[in-house]
Tab-separated table of C-alpha atoms in Angstrom:
chain	number	residue	atom	x	y	z
F	1	MET	CA	0.045	-0.055	0.007
F	2	HIS	CA	1.272	3.474	-0.725
F	3	ALA	CA	0.648	6.455	1.250
F	4	PHE	CA	0.257	9.844	-0.412
F	5	SER	CA	0.069	13.249	1.301
F	6	ARG	CA	-3.006	15.294	-0.025
F	7	PRO	CA	-3.193	18.904	0.570
F	8	SER	CA	-6.794	20.158	1.334
F	9	PRO	CA	-8.673	21.422	-1.737
F	10	ARG	CA	-9.611	25.168	-1.773
F	11	LEU	CA	-12.809	26.788	-2.781
F	12	SER	CA	-12.596	30.500	-3.965
F	13	ARG	CA	-16.033	31.622	-3.052
F	14	ARG	CA	-17.279	30.624	0.572
F	15	SER	CA	-20.920	31.604	-0.367
F	16	LEU	CA	-20.708	28.643	-2.905
F	17	LEU	CA	-19.041	26.240	-0.425
F	18	ALA	CA	-21.674	27.042	2.274
F	19	LEU	CA	-24.722	26.616	-0.211
F	20	ALA	CA	-22.998	23.275	-1.386
F	21	ALA	CA	-22.577	22.058	2.170
F	22	THR	CA	-26.071	23.065	3.201
F	23	ALA	CA	-27.455	21.084	0.259
F	24	ALA	CA	-25.467	18.202	1.050
F	25	THR	CA	-26.340	17.676	4.683
F	26	ALA	CA	-30.223	18.844	4.372
F	27	PRO	CA	-32.541	16.164	5.116
F	28	LEU	CA	-33.558	14.277	2.152
F	29	ALA	CA	-37.176	13.638	1.486
F	30	ALA	CA	-38.389	10.443	0.109
F	31	ALA	CA	-39.351	10.608	-3.439
F	32	PRO	CA	-40.623	8.096	-6.122
F	33	LEU	CA	-37.553	6.982	-7.984
F	34	ALA	CA	-38.068	6.324	-11.672
F	35	ALA	CA	-35.885	5.275	-14.031
F	36	THR	CA	-35.603	8.740	-15.663
F	37	PRO	CA	-32.522	10.657	-17.178
F	38	ALA	CA	-30.424	12.985	-15.026
F	39	ALA	CA	-31.548	16.570	-14.830
F	40	ALA	CA	-31.016	18.586	-17.832
F	41	ALA	CA	-29.682	15.647	-19.926
F	42	SER	CA	-32.570	15.452	-22.317
F	43	ASP	CA	-31.995	18.488	-24.217
F	44	VAL	CA	-27.982	18.493	-24.075
F	45	VAL	CA	-25.550	16.613	-26.235
F	46	VAL	CA	-22.218	15.856	-24.474
F	47	GLY	CA	-19.342	14.668	-26.557
F	48	GLY	CA	-20.858	15.206	-29.799
F	49	ALA	CA	-24.308	14.454	-31.726
F	50	ARG	CA	-23.092	10.984	-32.913
F	51	LEU	CA	-22.906	9.676	-29.505
F	52	VAL	CA	-26.738	10.317	-28.995
F	53	ALA	CA	-27.463	8.257	-32.195
F	54	ASP	CA	-28.563	4.784	-32.284
F	55	GLY	CA	-26.284	2.120	-33.994
F	56	VAL	CA	-22.545	1.792	-33.980
F	57	GLN	CA	-20.849	4.876	-34.545
F	58	VAL	CA	-17.245	4.566	-36.205
F	59	ASN	CA	-15.198	6.537	-38.935
F	60	GLY	CA	-12.640	4.456	-40.550
F	61	GLY	CA	-10.197	2.237	-38.750
F	62	GLY	CA	-11.311	-1.208	-40.312
F	63	ALA	CA	-14.091	-3.559	-39.402
F	64	LEU	CA	-14.837	-3.620	-35.636
F	65	PRO	CA	-14.711	-7.282	-33.734
F	66	LYS	CA	-17.615	-9.498	-34.498
F	67	LYS	CA	-19.972	-10.727	-31.899
F	68	LEU	CA	-20.132	-7.552	-29.873
F	69	THR	CA	-23.183	-8.256	-27.851
F	70	ALA	CA	-23.117	-5.429	-25.123
F	71	ARG	CA	-26.122	-3.255	-24.865
F	72	ALA	CA	-23.781	-0.305	-24.872
F	73	TRP	CA	-20.207	0.068	-25.191
F	74	LEU	CA	-17.573	3.083	-26.005
F	75	LEU	CA	-13.987	3.193	-26.780
F	76	ALA	CA	-11.732	6.307	-26.398
F	77	ASP	CA	-8.181	7.818	-26.083
F	78	GLN	CA	-7.173	8.540	-22.756
F	79	ASP	CA	-4.950	11.510	-23.292
F	80	SER	CA	-6.921	12.982	-26.249
F	81	GLY	CA	-10.362	12.205	-25.079
F	82	GLU	CA	-11.272	11.378	-28.831
F	83	VAL	CA	-14.037	8.574	-28.908
F	84	LEU	CA	-12.781	6.136	-31.464
F	85	ALA	CA	-16.159	4.148	-31.574
F	86	SER	CA	-19.274	3.641	-29.691
F	87	TYR	CA	-22.655	2.002	-29.507
F	88	ARG	CA	-25.463	3.764	-27.753
F	89	ALA	CA	-22.904	5.627	-25.543
F	90	HIS	CA	-25.640	7.519	-23.628
F	91	LEU	CA	-27.830	4.636	-22.942
F	92	ARG	CA	-28.760	5.119	-19.516
F	93	VAL	CA	-28.668	1.888	-17.509
F	94	ALA	CA	-27.851	0.229	-14.163
F	95	PRO	CA	-24.096	0.637	-13.485
F	96	ALA	CA	-23.467	-1.668	-10.743
F	97	SER	CA	-20.031	-1.367	-9.168
F	98	THR	CA	-18.459	0.624	-12.096
F	99	LEU	CA	-20.097	3.579	-9.941
F	100	LYS	CA	-17.513	3.176	-7.493
F	101	MET	CA	-15.232	5.064	-9.928
F	102	LEU	CA	-17.342	8.144	-9.310
F	103	PHE	CA	-17.276	7.373	-5.508
F	104	ALA	CA	-13.422	7.257	-5.466
F	105	ASP	CA	-13.041	10.227	-7.861
F	106	THR	CA	-15.413	12.316	-5.255
F	107	LEU	CA	-13.834	11.167	-2.053
F	108	LEU	CA	-10.138	9.832	-2.534
F	109	ASP	CA	-8.645	12.986	-1.239
F	110	ARG	CA	-10.764	13.650	1.766
F	111	PHE	CA	-8.596	11.626	4.154
F	112	GLU	CA	-4.880	10.966	4.616
F	113	HIS	CA	-4.363	7.221	3.491
F	114	THR	CA	-2.218	6.716	6.661
F	115	GLU	CA	-5.271	7.645	8.901
F	116	ARG	CA	-6.598	4.949	11.218
F	117	TYR	CA	-10.384	4.313	11.954
F	118	ARG	CA	-11.958	1.927	14.247
F	119	VAL	CA	-15.115	0.696	12.726
F	120	THR	CA	-18.337	0.239	14.834
F	121	ASP	CA	-21.614	-1.828	14.380
F	122	ALA	CA	-23.300	1.315	13.334
F	123	ASP	CA	-20.971	1.910	10.487
F	124	LEU	CA	-21.855	-1.362	8.849
F	125	ALA	CA	-25.541	-1.176	9.449
F	126	GLY	CA	-27.917	-1.217	6.408
F	127	ILE	CA	-25.668	-2.776	3.805
F	128	PRO	CA	-27.949	-4.216	1.260
F	129	ASP	CA	-28.331	-8.056	1.390
F	130	GLY	CA	-26.107	-10.005	-1.096
F	131	SER	CA	-23.644	-7.238	-1.303
F	132	SER	CA	-20.130	-8.016	-2.443
F	133	LEU	CA	-17.926	-7.468	0.719
F	134	VAL	CA	-14.313	-7.263	1.492
F	135	GLY	CA	-14.715	-8.386	5.089
F	136	VAL	CA	-14.852	-5.195	7.180
F	137	LYS	CA	-15.402	-6.065	10.855
F	138	ALA	CA	-16.851	-3.956	13.734
F	139	GLY	CA	-14.029	-3.265	16.373
F	140	VAL	CA	-11.166	-3.502	13.949
F	141	THR	CA	-9.100	-0.636	13.125
F	142	TYR	CA	-8.369	-0.088	9.576
F	143	THR	CA	-6.267	2.532	7.718
F	144	VAL	CA	-8.116	4.590	4.944
F	145	GLY	CA	-5.789	2.998	2.561
F	146	GLN	CA	-6.660	-0.293	3.363
F	147	LEU	CA	-10.535	0.490	3.138
F	148	TRP	CA	-9.621	1.896	-0.506
F	149	GLN	CA	-8.140	-1.308	-1.191
F	150	GLY	CA	-11.301	-3.164	-0.046
F	151	VAL	CA	-13.007	-0.859	-2.555
F	152	PHE	CA	-11.020	-1.120	-5.640
F	153	LEU	CA	-9.925	-4.741	-5.378
F	154	ARG	CA	-12.867	-6.509	-3.777
F	155	SER	CA	-15.653	-4.020	-4.647
F	156	GLY	CA	-16.609	-4.254	-0.923
F	157	ASN	CA	-19.744	-2.251	-0.162
F	158	ASP	CA	-18.752	-2.569	3.336
F	159	ALA	CA	-15.593	-0.449	2.807
F	160	VAL	CA	-17.757	2.015	0.855
F	161	GLN	CA	-20.260	2.380	3.562
F	162	VAL	CA	-17.440	3.008	6.293
F	163	LEU	CA	-15.765	5.488	4.071
F	164	ALA	CA	-19.156	7.305	3.498
F	165	ARG	CA	-19.966	7.504	7.091
F	166	MET	CA	-16.407	8.842	7.817
F	167	ASN	CA	-17.427	11.454	5.079
F	168	GLY	CA	-20.520	12.524	7.103
F	169	GLY	CA	-22.884	9.799	5.964
F	170	VAL	CA	-24.455	8.125	2.825
F	171	ALA	CA	-26.801	10.959	2.042
F	172	LYS	CA	-23.997	13.712	2.081
F	173	THR	CA	-21.916	11.357	-0.018
F	174	VAL	CA	-24.629	10.713	-2.519
F	175	ALA	CA	-25.036	14.413	-2.882
F	176	GLU	CA	-21.512	14.968	-3.482
F	177	MET	CA	-21.123	12.256	-6.033
F	178	GLN	CA	-24.229	13.671	-7.910
F	179	ALA	CA	-22.277	17.176	-7.771
F	180	ARG	CA	-19.070	15.624	-9.139
F	181	ALA	CA	-20.978	13.909	-11.857
F	182	VAL	CA	-22.387	17.458	-12.774
F	183	ASP	CA	-19.011	18.937	-12.677
F	184	LEU	CA	-17.553	16.144	-14.989
F	185	GLN	CA	-20.581	16.699	-17.460
F	186	ALA	CA	-21.731	13.267	-16.570
F	187	LEU	CA	-25.475	14.179	-17.145
F	188	ASP	CA	-26.552	10.667	-17.850
F	189	THR	CA	-25.772	9.745	-14.041
F	190	GLN	CA	-28.080	9.651	-11.426
F	191	VAL	CA	-26.655	8.439	-8.134
F	192	VAL	CA	-28.735	6.811	-5.335
F	193	SER	CA	-26.229	5.074	-3.281
F	194	PRO	CA	-22.524	5.194	-3.261
F	195	ASP	CA	-21.688	1.807	-4.076
F	196	GLY	CA	-23.537	1.288	-7.199
F	197	TYR	CA	-25.880	-1.564	-5.826
F	198	ASP	CA	-29.235	-1.800	-7.769
F	199	HIS	CA	-31.792	0.775	-6.564
F	200	ASP	CA	-34.605	2.319	-8.523
F	201	GLY	CA	-33.276	4.934	-10.512
F	202	GLN	CA	-29.569	4.524	-10.030
F	203	LEU	CA	-28.329	5.048	-13.574
F	204	SER	CA	-25.138	5.825	-15.713
F	205	SER	CA	-23.941	5.243	-19.194
F	206	ALA	CA	-21.184	4.119	-21.173
F	207	TYR	CA	-19.862	7.614	-21.745
F	208	ASP	CA	-20.241	8.691	-18.176
F	209	LEU	CA	-18.344	5.667	-17.138
F	210	ALA	CA	-15.685	6.482	-19.465
F	211	LEU	CA	-15.421	10.140	-18.153
F	212	PHE	CA	-15.157	8.945	-14.573
F	213	ALA	CA	-12.302	6.412	-15.471
F	214	ARG	CA	-10.592	9.080	-17.590
F	215	HIS	CA	-10.558	11.613	-14.834
F	216	GLY	CA	-9.793	9.165	-12.161
F	217	LEU	CA	-6.772	7.693	-13.987
F	218	ARG	CA	-5.186	11.116	-13.863
F	219	ASP	CA	-4.836	10.738	-10.211
F	220	ALA	CA	-1.688	8.854	-8.984
F	221	ASP	CA	-3.647	7.233	-6.004
F	222	PHE	CA	-6.893	6.255	-7.940
F	223	ARG	CA	-4.297	4.593	-10.595
F	224	ALA	CA	-2.432	2.782	-8.011
F	225	TYR	CA	-5.240	1.397	-6.356
F	226	CYS	CA	-7.103	0.302	-9.475
F	227	GLY	CA	-3.818	-1.267	-10.854
F	228	THR	CA	-3.296	-3.332	-7.422
F	229	ARG	CA	-3.685	-7.201	-8.109
F	230	THR	CA	-3.321	-8.535	-4.670
F	231	ALA	CA	-3.158	-6.923	-1.003
F	232	GLU	CA	-3.113	-8.150	2.613
F	233	PHE	CA	-6.405	-7.051	4.384
F	234	PRO	CA	-6.884	-6.979	8.258
F	235	ALA	CA	-8.801	-9.855	9.695
F	236	GLY	CA	-8.434	-8.643	13.387
F	237	GLY	CA	-6.262	-9.862	15.957
F	238	GLY	CA	-3.146	-9.071	14.177
F	239	LYS	CA	-3.909	-11.250	11.382
F	240	THR	CA	-4.530	-10.469	7.830
F	241	PHE	CA	-5.881	-12.388	4.787
F	242	ARG	CA	-5.306	-11.970	1.036
F	243	ILE	CA	-7.537	-10.132	-1.197
F	244	GLU	CA	-7.459	-10.224	-5.037
F	245	ASN	CA	-8.648	-7.832	-7.593
F	246	THR	CA	-11.905	-8.681	-9.168
F	247	ASP	CA	-11.015	-7.271	-12.392
F	248	ARG	CA	-10.128	-10.562	-14.272
F	249	LEU	CA	-8.377	-8.855	-17.315
F	250	LEU	CA	-5.884	-7.665	-14.563
F	251	SER	CA	-5.808	-10.613	-12.420
F	252	GLY	CA	-6.061	-13.248	-14.888
F	253	THR	CA	-8.570	-15.306	-12.943
F	254	TYR	CA	-11.662	-17.517	-13.714
F	255	GLY	CA	-10.134	-18.441	-17.133
F	256	VAL	CA	-9.646	-14.854	-18.603
F	257	THR	CA	-6.089	-14.324	-19.867
F	258	PRO	CA	-4.650	-11.165	-18.450
F	259	TYR	CA	-4.434	-8.349	-20.907
F	260	PRO	CA	-1.019	-6.809	-21.817
F	261	GLY	CA	-0.644	-3.432	-20.475
F	262	MET	CA	-3.698	-3.602	-18.485
F	263	ILE	CA	-4.068	-0.638	-15.778
F	264	GLY	CA	-7.690	-1.377	-14.374
F	265	VAL	CA	-10.273	0.151	-13.843
F	266	LYS	CA	-13.434	-1.383	-12.215
F	267	ASN	CA	-15.935	-4.053	-13.099
F	268	GLY	CA	-19.257	-4.847	-11.621
F	269	PHE	CA	-22.201	-7.072	-11.522
F	270	THR	CA	-25.898	-7.300	-10.232
F	271	SER	CA	-28.685	-9.333	-11.294
F	272	ASN	CA	-30.356	-6.134	-12.663
F	273	ALA	CA	-27.260	-4.554	-14.430
F	274	GLY	CA	-25.736	-7.830	-15.606
F	275	ASN	CA	-21.867	-7.544	-15.986
F	276	THR	CA	-20.450	-4.230	-16.465
F	277	PHE	CA	-16.836	-3.082	-16.957
F	278	THR	CA	-14.740	-0.127	-17.640
F	279	GLY	CA	-11.093	-0.857	-18.354
F	280	ALA	CA	-7.960	0.902	-19.483
F	281	ALA	CA	-4.689	-0.323	-20.958
F	282	THR	CA	-1.520	0.915	-22.450
F	283	ARG	CA	0.567	0.110	-25.559
F	284	ALA	CA	3.471	1.589	-27.176
F	285	GLY	CA	2.881	4.873	-25.030
F	286	ARG	CA	-0.787	4.954	-25.850
F	287	THR	CA	-3.633	4.428	-23.411
F	288	LEU	CA	-7.356	3.522	-24.360
F	289	VAL	CA	-10.392	3.638	-22.185
F	290	VAL	CA	-13.309	1.220	-22.773
F	291	THR	CA	-16.688	0.691	-21.368
F	292	VAL	CA	-18.797	-2.421	-21.906
F	293	LEU	CA	-22.314	-2.585	-20.330
F	294	HIS	CA	-24.625	-5.658	-20.260
F	295	PRO	CA	-23.364	-8.148	-22.719
F	296	LYS	CA	-26.208	-10.598	-23.807
F	297	SER	CA	-24.121	-13.711	-22.482
F	298	GLY	CA	-22.606	-13.929	-18.984
F	299	HIS	CA	-19.439	-15.450	-17.386
F	300	ASN	CA	-16.565	-13.757	-19.235
F	301	ALA	CA	-18.338	-12.052	-22.150
F	302	VAL	CA	-17.695	-8.708	-20.717
F	303	TYR	CA	-13.915	-9.006	-20.435
F	304	GLU	CA	-13.879	-10.695	-23.871
F	305	GLU	CA	-15.567	-7.867	-25.556
F	306	THR	CA	-13.474	-5.447	-23.825
F	307	ALA	CA	-10.366	-6.955	-25.024
F	308	ALA	CA	-11.621	-7.253	-28.419
F	309	LEU	CA	-12.315	-3.563	-28.547
F	310	LEU	CA	-8.969	-2.710	-27.011
F	311	ASP	CA	-7.130	-4.808	-29.650
F	312	TRP	CA	-9.075	-3.102	-32.367
F	313	GLY	CA	-8.301	0.268	-30.936
F	314	PHE	CA	-4.423	-0.461	-30.661
F	315	THR	CA	-4.423	-1.718	-34.186
F	316	GLN	CA	-6.964	-0.817	-36.816
F	317	GLY	CA	-8.594	1.741	-34.690
F	318	SER	CA	-5.364	3.865	-34.685
F	319	SER	CA	-6.423	5.253	-38.031
F	320	ALA	CA	-9.926	5.815	-37.006
F	321	ARG	CA	-11.373	9.289	-36.943
F	322	ALA	CA	-13.126	10.607	-33.833
F	323	VAL	CA	-16.876	10.192	-33.572
F	324	GLY	CA	-17.013	12.245	-30.401
F	325	THR	CA	-15.045	13.332	-27.467
F	326	LEU	CA	-14.790	12.729	-23.665
F	327	VAL	CA	-15.201	16.217	-22.384
F	328	GLU	CA	-13.303	18.051	-19.561
F	329	ALA	CA	-14.599	18.648	-16.240
F	330	LEU	CA	-16.110	22.127	-15.801
F	331	SER	CA	-13.822	22.870	-12.856
F	332	GLU	CA	-10.806	22.257	-15.018
F	333	GLY	CA	-11.411	24.467	-17.879
F	334	GLY	CA	-14.040	22.401	-19.755
F	335	THR	CA	-16.711	23.952	-22.086
F	336	ARG	CA	-20.141	23.484	-20.742
F	337	ALA	CA	-22.031	21.220	-23.231
F	338	SER	CA	-24.863	23.081	-24.935
F	339	ALA	CA	-28.404	22.239	-26.264
F	340	SER	CA	-28.731	21.305	-29.837
F	341	SER	CA	-31.279	20.039	-32.135
F	342	ALA	CA	-29.876	16.523	-32.188
F	343	GLY	CA	-29.926	16.599	-28.159
F	344	LYS	CA	-33.618	17.418	-28.013
F	345	ALA	CA	-34.650	13.813	-28.816
F	346	PRO	CA	-34.164	11.334	-26.255
F	347	HIS	CA	-30.775	9.629	-25.908
F	348	ALA	CA	-30.664	6.279	-27.758
F	349	GLY	CA	-32.670	3.681	-25.541
F	350	ALA	CA	-33.187	6.319	-23.075
F	351	GLN	CA	-35.676	4.017	-21.492
F	352	ALA	CA	-33.481	2.347	-19.171
F	353	SER	CA	-33.704	-0.795	-16.867
F	354	SER	CA	-33.989	-0.001	-13.157
F	355	ALA	CA	-34.214	-2.153	-10.106
F	356	GLU	CA	-37.419	-3.027	-8.144
F	357	GLY	CA	-37.801	-0.590	-5.142
F	358	GLY	CA	-34.996	0.628	-2.812
F	359	GLY	CA	-32.514	-0.872	-0.310
F	360	PRO	CA	-32.594	-0.752	3.560
F	361	ASP	CA	-31.550	1.741	5.922
F	362	GLY	CA	-33.305	4.695	3.641
F	363	TRP	CA	-30.656	4.226	0.770
F	364	GLY	CA	-33.772	3.917	-1.815
F	365	ALA	CA	-34.971	7.386	-0.591
F	366	LEU	CA	-31.921	9.234	-1.771
F	367	GLY	CA	-31.984	9.410	-5.611
F	368	GLY	CA	-34.225	12.123	-6.501
F	369	ALA	CA	-33.022	14.408	-3.692
F	370	GLY	CA	-29.464	13.617	-4.497
F	371	GLY	CA	-30.074	14.999	-8.148
F	372	ALA	CA	-31.714	18.228	-6.819
F	373	VAL	CA	-28.948	19.078	-4.307
F	374	ALA	CA	-26.393	18.429	-7.007
F	375	LEU	CA	-27.565	21.766	-8.579
F	376	MET	CA	-26.595	23.664	-5.645
F	377	ALA	CA	-23.541	21.592	-4.942
F	378	GLY	CA	-22.221	21.537	-8.400
F	379	GLY	CA	-21.497	25.216	-8.174
F	380	ALA	CA	-18.810	24.525	-5.507
F	381	TYR	CA	-17.466	21.691	-7.427
F	382	ALA	CA	-16.982	23.814	-10.589
F	383	LEU	CA	-14.524	26.010	-8.646
F	384	ARG	CA	-12.576	23.251	-6.985
F	385	ARG	CA	-9.086	22.302	-8.552
F	386	ARG	CA	-7.674	18.966	-7.679
F	387	ARG	CA	-4.157	19.883	-6.585
F	388	ARG	CA	-2.460	16.562	-7.409
F	389	ARG	CA	-2.391	14.770	-10.843
F	390	SER	CA	-0.176	12.516	-12.274
F	391	GLY	CA	-16.322	-16.966	-8.650
F	392	GLU	CA	-18.348	-17.459	-11.911
F	393	VAL	CA	-21.283	-15.593	-10.694
F	394	PRO	CA	-19.969	-12.769	-8.317
F	395	PRO	CA	-21.890	-11.134	-5.291
F	396	GLU	CA	-23.730	-8.252	-6.106
F	397	SER	CA	-22.280	-4.838	-6.053
């Protein structure tokens, strides 16, 4: 585990900071959670008009891989942000644990990684049944870095909840994640819980997940965690046990061959979302980011289709011309996406799948309010500058 010193982020306007804090900590009223687009997304094209069109979008570069069964996918260049090819990039679907990339991008700099925290029973209350867990135990003291390893390697919803509680609670964290999504211009994303678990109205898209990965990978800590293959995790009583990254293209488990140059980033699975994955790999100095959502077949299809798209991008796709772009965060000089005639129609396949009902401990009541407070909290995020750069059937996550 690596410990990194993080200076505290600065906000230039106290009034906006106070407004965001008020929004994030205000009581959230329960509201019906429908599988609807995120606020303001329906009349705005983010990344280019071709990305909201149905069908495969590609411009040159030779034939794409055969047998791509995913409901949506996107392949882009990490450095330039150019989208090389896509299919229903803005389709809003359940993201599963790929949403943890946004959780990390939002909270990773809140605590020193060497900070120690003793977990209580209250910290672990209300985690949805069937969640993926790393094995956090009440009464055991963990470093923040170890909790982040639990998030990235084992997709532990228990580690996510502890970090959210340390951050002031689940509701506050959801609001801040929604605000971060607004800043990143990820307008397809609606956050209901910090961990990506199935809740009615919890949605994202291949485009937004690629935004989260691209932005996160610019941070040294994020990159180090998502690229860690194994780690020792506290078991209590001075003992540890080994945890392994659930990204099979990185770890090479369950019959998947490790992908050469694989960096990470995050996989996910729920019964509602199916298999989801956002990955990044480097070859000959070029890094590509790919998101694959909900392939028709289960098991390893999400990794096989990811590898096929990466292979295409590093070979035939090197001559492809961009069909869109991954935009920059507003807080980092990005240009705000504007309305256009192409964007006034619903995104391709905008009628997305959603889970039945919400989870325990009030998690299912957070989504609608989280989107509302983002309009206020987003202003503060737009001023914030990040100071530092650089099992066959899995449990549900």
